[in-house]
Amino acid sequence: MDLLKIEEVAKRTGLTKRAIRYYEDFGLISAPERTQGGIRLYSEENIEKINKILLVKEVLGFSLAELQQYMEFQSLIEQQKSEYRTSEDREARKLKLFEISQVLHKEKMMIDMKIKRMEQFKEELTETEKRVQKALDQLQE
């Protein structure tokens, strides 16, 4: 497995080295391996996680705190899925599925709240646009 220095990760993700370190400090990504000299070494898995964070941030417009919560939900889901797969007890598997369902519901609620705020903002812009158009129409007369 090839490990990459922070400069290469920055090139591949489009983030600055400072932003990558900040994501690590904020807990969005786990601390990478380090050389004896303290140089950070990132795996492909680290890069995939950073790219997923960037996608969620771009598409959903999440703040860093919302991203942190979303990534915690994702981690919890992965843990529950792993426990589900390794359990042979029917009731334990049922419980894991229920727990996954609850986390997914929370994630969907976060997204629904974000969509609602975006719709409200869009409505405000539409009303402003109507007022501007009305003023333009009046000036045309």
Short mmCIF file of C-alpha atoms in Angstrom, two decimals:
data_model
loop_
_atom_site.label_atom_id
_atom_site.label_comp_id
_atom_site.label_asym_id
_atom_site.label_seq_id
_atom_site.Cartn_x
_atom_site.Cartn_y
_atom_site.Cartn_z
CA MET A 1 0.00 0.00 0.00
CA ASP A 2 1.46 3.33 -1.10
CA LEU A 3 1.38 6.12 1.43
CA LEU A 4 1.35 9.72 0.28
CA LYS A 5 2.72 12.88 1.81
CA ILE A 6 0.38 15.77 2.53
CA GLU A 7 1.55 17.66 -0.59
CA GLU A 8 0.30 14.84 -2.83
CA VAL A 9 -2.99 14.61 -0.94
CA ALA A 10 -3.45 18.36 -1.39
CA LYS A 11 -2.91 18.02 -5.15
CA ARG A 12 -5.33 15.09 -5.42
CA THR A 13 -8.10 16.63 -3.33
CA GLY A 14 -7.77 20.30 -4.18
CA LEU A 15 -7.44 21.22 -0.51
CA THR A 16 -4.59 23.15 1.00
CA LYS A 17 -2.22 21.38 3.39
CA ARG A 18 -3.59 23.63 6.13
CA ALA A 19 -7.18 22.56 5.36
CA ILE A 20 -6.19 18.89 5.50
CA ARG A 21 -4.54 19.39 8.89
CA TYR A 22 -7.63 21.32 10.05
CA TYR A 23 -9.92 18.47 8.97
CA GLU A 24 -7.72 16.16 11.04
CA ASP A 25 -7.76 18.49 14.07
CA PHE A 26 -11.54 18.90 13.76
CA GLY A 27 -11.99 15.11 13.71
CA LEU A 28 -13.37 14.82 10.18
CA ILE A 29 -10.52 12.50 9.23
CA SER A 30 -8.47 10.28 11.48
CA ALA A 31 -4.84 11.06 12.18
CA PRO A 32 -2.68 9.54 9.46
CA GLU A 33 0.40 7.44 9.97
CA ARG A 34 3.60 9.37 10.54
CA THR A 35 7.25 8.81 9.82
CA GLN A 36 9.79 8.90 12.64
CA GLY A 37 10.35 12.52 11.67
CA GLY A 38 6.65 13.30 12.09
CA ILE A 39 5.75 13.58 8.41
CA ARG A 40 2.12 12.68 7.77
CA LEU A 41 1.53 9.72 5.46
CA TYR A 42 -1.93 9.24 3.96
CA SER A 43 -3.49 6.12 2.46
CA GLU A 44 -5.90 5.85 -0.46
CA GLU A 45 -8.61 5.28 2.15
CA ASN A 46 -7.79 8.67 3.70
CA ILE A 47 -8.07 10.33 0.29
CA GLU A 48 -11.40 8.60 -0.42
CA LYS A 49 -12.75 9.85 2.91
CA ILE A 50 -11.56 13.42 2.21
CA ASN A 51 -13.19 13.31 -1.23
CA LYS A 52 -16.45 12.04 0.30
CA ILE A 53 -16.37 14.90 2.82
CA LEU A 54 -15.80 17.40 0.02
CA LEU A 55 -18.69 15.94 -1.98
CA VAL A 56 -21.07 16.14 0.99
CA LYS A 57 -19.89 19.68 1.73
CA GLU A 58 -20.39 20.77 -1.88
CA VAL A 59 -23.69 19.04 -2.61
CA LEU A 60 -25.40 19.59 0.74
CA GLY A 61 -23.64 22.77 1.81
CA PHE A 62 -22.88 21.37 5.24
CA SER A 63 -20.90 23.40 7.76
CA LEU A 64 -17.90 21.75 9.40
CA ALA A 65 -20.00 20.88 12.46
CA GLU A 66 -22.68 19.33 10.24
CA LEU A 67 -19.98 17.46 8.31
CA GLN A 68 -18.58 16.14 11.57
CA GLN A 69 -22.01 14.88 12.63
CA TYR A 70 -22.64 13.37 9.20
CA MET A 71 -19.27 11.57 9.24
CA GLU A 72 -20.00 10.26 12.75
CA PHE A 73 -23.31 8.90 11.45
CA GLN A 74 -21.50 7.25 8.53
CA SER A 75 -18.97 5.67 10.87
CA LEU A 76 -21.75 4.40 13.14
CA ILE A 77 -23.56 2.88 10.16
CA GLU A 78 -20.40 1.10 9.02
CA GLN A 79 -19.86 -0.25 12.54
CA GLN A 80 -23.47 -1.47 12.75
CA LYS A 81 -23.24 -3.10 9.30
CA SER A 82 -20.07 -4.91 10.33
CA GLU A 83 -21.68 -6.16 13.55
CA TYR A 84 -24.77 -7.21 11.60
CA ARG A 85 -22.69 -9.26 9.15
CA THR A 86 -20.72 -11.03 11.87
CA SER A 87 -23.71 -11.92 14.04
CA GLU A 88 -25.65 -15.11 13.47
CA ASP A 89 -28.22 -14.40 16.15
CA ARG A 90 -31.48 -13.39 14.46
CA GLU A 91 -32.54 -10.99 17.23
CA ALA A 92 -29.11 -9.32 17.33
CA ARG A 93 -29.20 -8.86 13.56
CA LYS A 94 -32.69 -7.41 13.81
CA LEU A 95 -31.48 -4.96 16.47
CA LYS A 96 -28.54 -3.89 14.28
CA LEU A 97 -30.86 -3.22 11.35
CA PHE A 98 -33.12 -1.18 13.62
CA GLU A 99 -30.12 0.84 14.84
CA ILE A 100 -28.98 1.45 11.24
CA SER A 101 -32.50 2.56 10.37
CA GLN A 102 -32.48 5.07 13.23
CA VAL A 103 -29.16 6.57 12.15
CA LEU A 104 -30.34 6.80 8.54
CA HIS A 105 -33.47 8.57 9.74
CA LYS A 106 -31.33 11.11 11.61
CA GLU A 107 -29.20 11.69 8.51
CA LYS A 108 -32.29 12.23 6.40
CA MET A 109 -33.64 14.71 8.96
CA MET A 110 -30.37 16.69 8.74
CA ILE A 111 -30.69 16.81 4.97
CA ASP A 112 -34.39 17.72 5.13
CA MET A 113 -33.57 20.64 7.43
CA LYS A 114 -30.89 21.83 5.02
CA ILE A 115 -33.29 21.56 2.07
CA LYS A 116 -35.97 23.49 3.97
CA ARG A 117 -33.51 26.31 4.71
CA MET A 118 -32.44 26.36 1.07
CA GLU A 119 -36.08 26.52 -0.07
CA GLN A 120 -36.74 29.43 2.29
CA PHE A 121 -33.71 31.25 0.93
CA LYS A 122 -34.86 30.56 -2.63
CA GLU A 123 -38.33 31.96 -1.82
CA GLU A 124 -36.76 35.15 -0.47
CA LEU A 125 -34.72 35.51 -3.66
CA THR A 126 -37.81 34.90 -5.79
CA GLU A 127 -39.75 37.61 -3.92
CA THR A 128 -36.88 40.05 -4.32
CA GLU A 129 -36.66 39.19 -8.01
CA LYS A 130 -40.40 39.87 -8.42
CA ARG A 131 -40.03 43.29 -6.74
CA VAL A 132 -37.09 44.16 -8.97
CA GLN A 133 -39.00 43.08 -12.08
CA LYS A 134 -42.02 45.14 -10.99
CA ALA A 135 -39.80 48.18 -10.53
CA LEU A 136 -38.24 47.61 -13.96
CA ASP A 137 -41.70 47.31 -15.50
CA GLN A 138 -42.76 50.59 -13.89
CA LEU A 139 -39.69 52.33 -15.25
CA GLN A 140 -40.47 51.02 -18.74
CA GLU A 141 -43.87 52.72 -18.78
#
